mmCIF file of C-alpha atoms and ligand atoms in Angstrom:
data_model
loop_
_atom_site.group_PDB
_atom_site.id
_atom_site.type_symbol
_atom_site.label_atom_id
_atom_site.label_comp_id
_atom_site.label_asym_id
_atom_site.label_seq_id
_atom_site.Cartn_x
_atom_site.Cartn_y
_atom_site.Cartn_z
ATOM 1 C CA SER A 1 49.179 18.382 26.000
ATOM 2 C CA LEU A 2 52.711 18.942 27.258
ATOM 3 C CA GLY A 3 54.010 19.790 23.831
ATOM 4 C CA SER A 4 57.101 18.111 22.515
ATOM 5 C CA LEU A 5 60.053 17.431 24.774
ATOM 6 C CA THR A 6 63.698 17.940 24.003
ATOM 7 C CA PRO A 7 65.886 14.821 24.199
ATOM 8 C CA ASP A 8 67.356 16.141 27.480
ATOM 9 C CA GLN A 9 63.922 16.625 28.981
ATOM 10 C CA LYS A 10 62.917 13.145 27.882
ATOM 11 C CA LYS A 11 65.990 11.718 29.574
ATOM 12 C CA SER A 12 65.247 13.579 32.815
ATOM 13 C CA LEU A 13 61.655 12.444 32.741
ATOM 14 C CA GLY A 14 62.802 8.862 32.292
ATOM 15 C CA GLU A 15 65.062 9.183 35.338
ATOM 16 C CA ILE A 16 62.290 10.701 37.418
ATOM 17 C CA MET A 17 59.982 7.850 36.486
ATOM 18 C CA ARG A 18 62.591 5.237 37.325
ATOM 19 C CA ASN A 19 63.275 6.885 40.674
ATOM 20 C CA GLY A 20 59.559 6.948 41.413
ATOM 21 C CA GLN A 21 59.317 3.277 40.544
ATOM 22 C CA ASN A 22 62.264 2.432 42.802
ATOM 23 C CA LEU A 23 60.807 4.397 45.692
ATOM 24 C CA LEU A 24 57.467 2.684 45.299
ATOM 25 C CA GLU A 25 59.203 -0.675 45.308
ATOM 26 C CA LEU A 26 61.121 0.267 48.448
ATOM 27 C CA ILE A 27 57.998 1.448 50.248
ATOM 28 C CA ASN A 28 56.053 -1.671 49.282
ATOM 29 C CA SER A 29 58.843 -3.960 50.486
ATOM 30 C CA VAL A 30 59.120 -2.132 53.807
ATOM 31 C CA LEU A 31 55.357 -2.309 54.288
ATOM 32 C CA ASP A 32 55.210 -6.006 53.421
ATOM 33 C CA LEU A 33 58.051 -6.809 55.809
ATOM 34 C CA ALA A 34 56.402 -4.790 58.589
ATOM 35 C CA LYS A 35 53.129 -6.582 57.984
ATOM 36 C CA ILE A 36 54.791 -9.997 58.176
ATOM 37 C CA GLU A 37 56.726 -8.950 61.278
ATOM 38 C CA SER A 38 53.526 -7.990 63.056
ATOM 39 C CA GLY A 39 51.924 -11.304 62.116
ATOM 40 C CA LYS A 40 49.273 -9.614 60.032
ATOM 41 C CA MET A 41 50.126 -11.076 56.647
ATOM 42 C CA ASP A 42 47.416 -13.540 55.699
ATOM 43 C CA LEU A 43 47.625 -16.233 53.080
ATOM 44 C CA ASN A 44 44.889 -16.384 50.472
ATOM 45 C CA LEU A 45 45.010 -19.979 49.376
ATOM 46 C CA ASP A 46 44.232 -21.185 45.898
ATOM 47 C CA ALA A 47 45.080 -24.299 43.927
ATOM 48 C CA PHE A 48 47.078 -23.333 40.850
ATOM 49 C CA ASP A 49 49.600 -24.507 38.299
ATOM 50 C CA VAL A 50 53.111 -23.425 39.343
ATOM 51 C CA VAL A 51 54.496 -23.631 35.824
ATOM 52 C CA GLU A 52 51.705 -21.469 34.417
ATOM 53 C CA LEU A 53 52.457 -18.919 37.106
ATOM 54 C CA ALA A 54 56.167 -19.032 36.224
ATOM 55 C CA GLU A 55 55.264 -18.468 32.567
ATOM 56 C CA THR A 56 53.294 -15.321 33.422
ATOM 57 C CA VAL A 57 56.234 -13.993 35.440
ATOM 58 C CA LYS A 58 58.500 -14.758 32.489
ATOM 59 C CA THR A 59 56.192 -12.817 30.199
ATOM 60 C CA SER A 60 56.116 -9.816 32.507
ATOM 61 C CA LEU A 61 59.918 -9.797 32.789
ATOM 62 C CA ALA A 62 60.474 -10.409 29.068
ATOM 63 C CA PRO A 63 61.418 -6.766 28.335
ATOM 64 C CA LEU A 64 64.261 -6.935 30.886
ATOM 65 C CA ILE A 65 65.401 -10.348 29.643
ATOM 66 C CA ASP A 66 65.358 -9.217 26.008
ATOM 67 C CA LYS A 67 67.208 -6.024 26.806
ATOM 68 C CA LYS A 68 70.138 -8.097 28.105
ATOM 69 C CA GLN A 69 69.765 -10.762 25.431
ATOM 70 C CA GLN A 70 69.431 -13.405 28.101
ATOM 71 C CA THR A 71 67.468 -16.615 27.917
ATOM 72 C CA LEU A 72 65.104 -17.845 30.595
ATOM 73 C CA THR A 73 64.157 -21.494 30.212
ATOM 74 C CA ILE A 74 61.523 -23.151 32.328
ATOM 75 C CA HIS A 75 62.113 -26.884 32.832
ATOM 76 C CA ALA A 76 58.964 -28.492 34.157
ATOM 77 C CA GLN A 77 58.592 -32.101 35.216
ATOM 78 C CA SER A 78 55.583 -33.584 33.448
ATOM 79 C CA GLY A 79 52.366 -34.354 35.264
ATOM 80 C CA LEU A 80 52.884 -31.861 38.050
ATOM 81 C CA PRO A 81 49.971 -31.527 40.463
ATOM 82 C CA GLN A 82 48.650 -28.145 41.491
ATOM 83 C CA LEU A 83 50.087 -26.175 44.356
ATOM 84 C CA LEU A 84 47.849 -24.987 47.168
ATOM 85 C CA ALA A 85 49.313 -21.648 48.155
ATOM 86 C CA ASP A 86 48.923 -17.889 47.939
ATOM 87 C CA ALA A 87 49.389 -17.258 44.225
ATOM 88 C CA VAL A 88 50.091 -13.539 44.629
ATOM 89 C CA LYS A 89 52.896 -14.256 47.073
ATOM 90 C CA VAL A 90 54.365 -17.116 45.062
ATOM 91 C CA ARG A 91 54.348 -14.781 42.076
ATOM 92 C CA GLN A 92 56.238 -12.225 44.139
ATOM 93 C CA ILE A 93 58.801 -14.885 45.115
ATOM 94 C CA PHE A 94 59.366 -15.782 41.453
ATOM 95 C CA THR A 95 59.512 -12.146 40.384
ATOM 96 C CA ASN A 96 62.116 -11.271 43.019
ATOM 97 C CA LEU A 97 64.353 -14.244 42.307
ATOM 98 C CA ILE A 98 64.144 -14.048 38.523
ATOM 99 C CA GLY A 99 64.553 -10.261 38.703
ATOM 100 C CA ASN A 100 67.775 -10.740 40.681
ATOM 101 C CA ALA A 101 69.003 -13.399 38.257
ATOM 102 C CA ILE A 102 68.499 -10.955 35.389
ATOM 103 C CA LYS A 103 70.188 -8.119 37.303
ATOM 104 C CA PHE A 104 73.235 -10.092 38.386
ATOM 105 C CA THR A 105 73.795 -11.959 35.128
ATOM 106 C CA PRO A 106 75.691 -10.254 32.327
ATOM 107 C CA SER A 107 74.232 -9.818 28.866
ATOM 108 C CA GLY A 108 73.813 -13.025 26.951
ATOM 109 C CA GLY A 109 73.672 -15.141 30.093
ATOM 110 C CA GLU A 110 71.394 -18.052 30.801
ATOM 111 C CA ILE A 111 68.774 -18.443 33.467
ATOM 112 C CA ASP A 112 67.113 -21.798 34.129
ATOM 113 C CA LEU A 113 64.106 -22.522 36.264
ATOM 114 C CA PHE A 114 63.430 -26.126 37.275
ATOM 115 C CA VAL A 115 60.155 -27.243 38.805
ATOM 116 C CA GLU A 116 59.875 -30.719 40.350
ATOM 117 C CA TYR A 117 57.361 -32.452 42.559
ATOM 118 C CA HIS A 118 58.219 -34.989 45.257
ATOM 119 C CA GLU A 119 55.622 -37.213 46.952
ATOM 120 C CA ASN A 120 57.782 -37.313 50.009
ATOM 121 C CA CYS A 121 60.468 -34.749 50.420
ATOM 122 C CA GLU A 122 62.633 -36.633 52.897
ATOM 123 C CA SER A 123 65.584 -37.307 50.578
ATOM 124 C CA LEU A 124 65.137 -33.924 48.961
ATOM 125 C CA CYS A 125 65.519 -32.269 52.351
ATOM 126 C CA ARG A 126 68.666 -34.253 52.977
ATOM 127 C CA THR A 127 70.347 -33.453 49.661
ATOM 128 C CA HIS A 128 69.341 -29.849 49.113
ATOM 129 C CA PHE A 129 68.362 -28.426 52.479
ATOM 130 C CA ALA A 130 70.754 -30.121 54.880
ATOM 131 C CA SER A 131 71.567 -26.741 56.425
ATOM 132 C CA GLU A 132 67.945 -26.115 57.316
ATOM 133 C CA ASN A 133 66.131 -27.255 60.382
ATOM 134 C CA ILE A 134 63.140 -28.884 58.724
ATOM 135 C CA PHE A 135 60.508 -30.326 61.018
ATOM 136 C CA ASP A 136 59.461 -33.947 60.474
ATOM 137 C CA GLU A 137 55.990 -32.818 59.632
ATOM 138 C CA VAL A 138 57.205 -31.087 56.486
ATOM 139 C CA ARG A 139 59.637 -33.883 55.601
ATOM 140 C CA GLU A 140 56.806 -36.366 55.279
ATOM 141 C CA ARG A 141 54.640 -34.173 53.128
ATOM 142 C CA PRO A 142 54.641 -33.861 49.348
ATOM 143 C CA ALA A 143 56.506 -30.802 48.176
ATOM 144 C CA PHE A 144 57.724 -28.844 45.205
ATOM 145 C CA LEU A 145 61.387 -28.221 44.590
ATOM 146 C CA ILE A 146 61.931 -25.031 42.640
ATOM 147 C CA ARG A 147 65.457 -24.172 41.511
ATOM 148 C CA LEU A 148 66.602 -21.037 39.779
ATOM 149 C CA ARG A 149 70.063 -21.113 38.265
ATOM 150 C CA ASP A 150 71.922 -18.289 36.589
ATOM 151 C CA THR A 151 75.307 -17.820 34.934
ATOM 152 C CA GLY A 152 75.904 -14.474 36.615
ATOM 153 C CA ILE A 153 78.480 -12.834 38.844
ATOM 154 C CA GLY A 154 77.771 -15.161 41.739
ATOM 155 C CA ILE A 155 77.980 -14.538 45.469
ATOM 156 C CA LYS A 156 81.067 -14.748 47.665
ATOM 157 C CA PRO A 157 81.056 -17.716 50.068
ATOM 158 C CA HIS A 158 80.989 -15.527 53.188
ATOM 159 C CA GLU A 159 78.026 -13.572 51.844
ATOM 160 C CA VAL A 160 75.838 -16.401 50.717
ATOM 161 C CA ASN A 161 74.071 -16.776 54.064
ATOM 162 C CA GLU A 162 73.781 -13.067 54.737
ATOM 163 C CA ILE A 163 71.941 -12.085 51.592
ATOM 164 C CA PHE A 164 68.616 -13.106 53.120
ATOM 165 C CA GLU A 165 69.039 -10.493 55.835
ATOM 166 C CA VAL A 166 67.384 -7.099 55.587
ATOM 167 C CA PHE A 167 69.459 -4.455 53.784
ATOM 168 C CA LYS A 168 72.263 -6.895 52.965
ATOM 169 C CA GLN A 169 73.812 -6.411 49.580
ATOM 170 C CA GLY A 170 76.808 -8.235 48.214
ATOM 171 C CA ASP A 171 80.214 -6.582 47.739
ATOM 172 C CA SER A 172 79.782 -6.607 44.045
ATOM 173 C CA SER A 173 76.640 -4.524 44.485
ATOM 174 C CA HIS A 174 78.772 -1.418 44.892
ATOM 175 C CA THR A 175 80.048 -1.610 41.386
ATOM 176 C CA ARG A 176 76.787 -2.408 39.741
ATOM 177 C CA THR A 177 74.828 0.138 37.812
ATOM 178 C CA HIS A 178 71.285 -0.811 38.757
ATOM 179 C CA SER A 179 69.127 0.003 41.710
ATOM 180 C CA GLY A 180 68.308 -2.214 44.625
ATOM 181 C CA THR A 181 67.287 -2.004 48.231
ATOM 182 C CA GLY A 182 68.655 -5.157 49.800
ATOM 183 C CA LEU A 183 65.116 -6.004 50.898
ATOM 184 C CA GLY A 184 64.065 -8.320 48.090
ATOM 185 C CA LEU A 185 65.580 -11.528 49.404
ATOM 186 C CA ALA A 186 64.578 -10.819 53.010
ATOM 187 C CA LEU A 187 61.002 -10.459 51.848
ATOM 188 C CA THR A 188 61.281 -13.496 49.575
ATOM 189 C CA LYS A 189 62.470 -15.629 52.473
ATOM 190 C CA GLN A 190 59.631 -14.396 54.692
ATOM 191 C CA LEU A 191 57.083 -15.230 51.991
ATOM 192 C CA VAL A 192 58.547 -18.730 51.614
ATOM 193 C CA THR A 193 58.526 -19.194 55.394
ATOM 194 C CA LEU A 194 54.870 -18.128 55.585
ATOM 195 C CA HIS A 195 54.184 -21.140 53.360
ATOM 196 C CA SER A 196 56.197 -23.442 55.679
ATOM 197 C CA GLY A 197 58.820 -23.551 52.972
ATOM 198 C CA PHE A 198 62.595 -23.165 52.885
ATOM 199 C CA ILE A 199 64.996 -21.273 50.670
ATOM 200 C CA VAL A 200 68.743 -21.692 50.322
ATOM 201 C CA ALA A 201 71.367 -20.193 48.027
ATOM 202 C CA HIS A 202 74.515 -21.683 46.540
ATOM 203 C CA SER A 203 77.045 -20.011 44.386
ATOM 204 C CA GLU A 204 80.314 -20.432 42.665
ATOM 205 C CA TYR A 205 81.684 -16.928 42.834
ATOM 206 C CA GLY A 206 82.182 -15.531 39.368
ATOM 207 C CA ARG A 207 80.273 -18.341 37.682
ATOM 208 C CA GLY A 208 76.691 -18.190 38.824
ATOM 209 C CA SER A 209 74.192 -18.692 41.586
ATOM 210 C CA GLU A 210 71.450 -21.127 42.392
ATOM 211 C CA PHE A 211 68.451 -20.493 44.626
ATOM 212 C CA LYS A 212 66.477 -23.511 45.807
ATOM 213 C CA ILE A 213 63.032 -23.424 47.306
ATOM 214 C CA LEU A 214 61.144 -26.197 49.019
ATOM 215 C CA LEU A 215 57.417 -25.535 49.080
ATOM 216 C CA PRO A 216 54.992 -27.999 50.688
ATOM 217 C CA GLN A 217 52.320 -28.838 48.133
ATOM 218 C CA LYS A 218 49.673 -27.820 50.628
ATOM 219 C CA VAL A 219 50.175 -25.304 53.352
ATOM 220 C CA GLY A 220 49.047 -26.878 56.611
ATOM 221 C CA ASN A 221 46.019 -25.300 58.252
ATOM 222 C CA GLU A 222 48.105 -24.391 61.260
ATOM 223 C CA ASN A 223 49.908 -21.869 59.093
ATOM 224 C CA VAL A 224 46.885 -20.103 57.832
ATOM 225 C CA ARG A 225 45.797 -17.306 60.080
ATOM 226 C CA SER A 226 42.128 -16.556 60.164
ATOM 227 C CA ALA A 227 41.027 -13.108 59.104
ATOM 228 C CA ASN A 228 40.393 -11.856 62.643
HETATM 229 P P1 ADP B 455 68.882 -6.046 46.024
HETATM 230 O O1 ADP B 455 67.812 -5.029 46.105
HETATM 231 O O2 ADP B 455 70.247 -5.509 46.311
HETATM 232 O O3 ADP B 455 68.810 -6.908 44.800
HETATM 233 P P2 ADP B 455 68.205 -8.488 47.425
HETATM 234 O O4 ADP B 455 67.788 -8.684 48.847
HETATM 235 O O5 ADP B 455 67.281 -8.931 46.361
HETATM 236 O O6 ADP B 455 68.571 -6.963 47.299
HETATM 237 O O7 ADP B 455 69.601 -9.195 47.227
HETATM 238 C C1 ADP B 455 70.640 -8.993 48.190
HETATM 239 C C2 ADP B 455 71.997 -9.184 47.568
HETATM 240 O O8 ADP B 455 72.183 -10.555 47.208
HETATM 241 C C3 ADP B 455 72.200 -8.429 46.264
HETATM 242 O O9 ADP B 455 72.568 -7.088 46.500
HETATM 243 C C4 ADP B 455 73.297 -9.233 45.607
HETATM 244 O O10 ADP B 455 74.564 -8.859 46.123
HETATM 245 C C5 ADP B 455 73.001 -10.650 46.054
HETATM 246 N N1 ADP B 455 72.258 -11.434 45.024
HETATM 247 C C6 ADP B 455 70.922 -11.693 44.992
HETATM 248 N N2 ADP B 455 70.596 -12.468 43.940
HETATM 249 C C7 ADP B 455 71.750 -12.692 43.265
HETATM 250 C C8 ADP B 455 72.093 -13.435 42.091
HETATM 251 N N3 ADP B 455 71.165 -14.090 41.363
HETATM 252 N N4 ADP B 455 73.402 -13.445 41.705
HETATM 253 C C9 ADP B 455 74.334 -12.792 42.437
HETATM 254 N N5 ADP B 455 74.086 -12.083 43.548
HETATM 255 C C10 ADP B 455 72.811 -12.038 43.970
#
């Protein structure tokens, strides 16, 4: 056994562990991005319940949410069909976005996740994703609309489109006390794109942010690379 530690030693150990965790996260993000870049990231498709997946992410992030006395509410439309997608990657998308919402929302703030299904996403594309160049093929397909809203610090208008770029961090990031790499949203966007989906951000600076994701209910075969 290590014997008992002094409070100072405990504090140092805690910092070392956090740094290790942050480094691991950084390395994993860089590796994932490199893998996607080289076209070697495969999708392992499964049919699953999106809301159940969101609930498991909520459970795993509960310690962070509780620490800041925030609330995360999942609003699910009833009778949702299953999603055919890579569950591990969709989980990663949720974890990144909800993790950011927690980070950039002050204590006591509210985070809301909405999950909707649309048989035909034409009007959805027009209202929520007008800025995106969505091919007709996706427009005609059934899709999920996933929205994550927070009551946090928000994003400045000129930064809202840049945050999906690698290593981009908002102005306000300089003053914040927590870690970050600026890779999370770049990776999130790549994972959404791998599923033929789209992600956009909106924000009222100082009041909160909203991230919206369009995910086709089934990834078309043309997007699934074979193992070789
Ligand atoms: P980081 O590791 O800095 O969180 P991300 O790529 O996940 O990197 O995010 C990039 C930047 O986008 C953040 O540094 C922050 O400025 C901004 N951002 C992301 N999510 C939010 C949010 N929910 N509210 C406010 N700003 C956000």
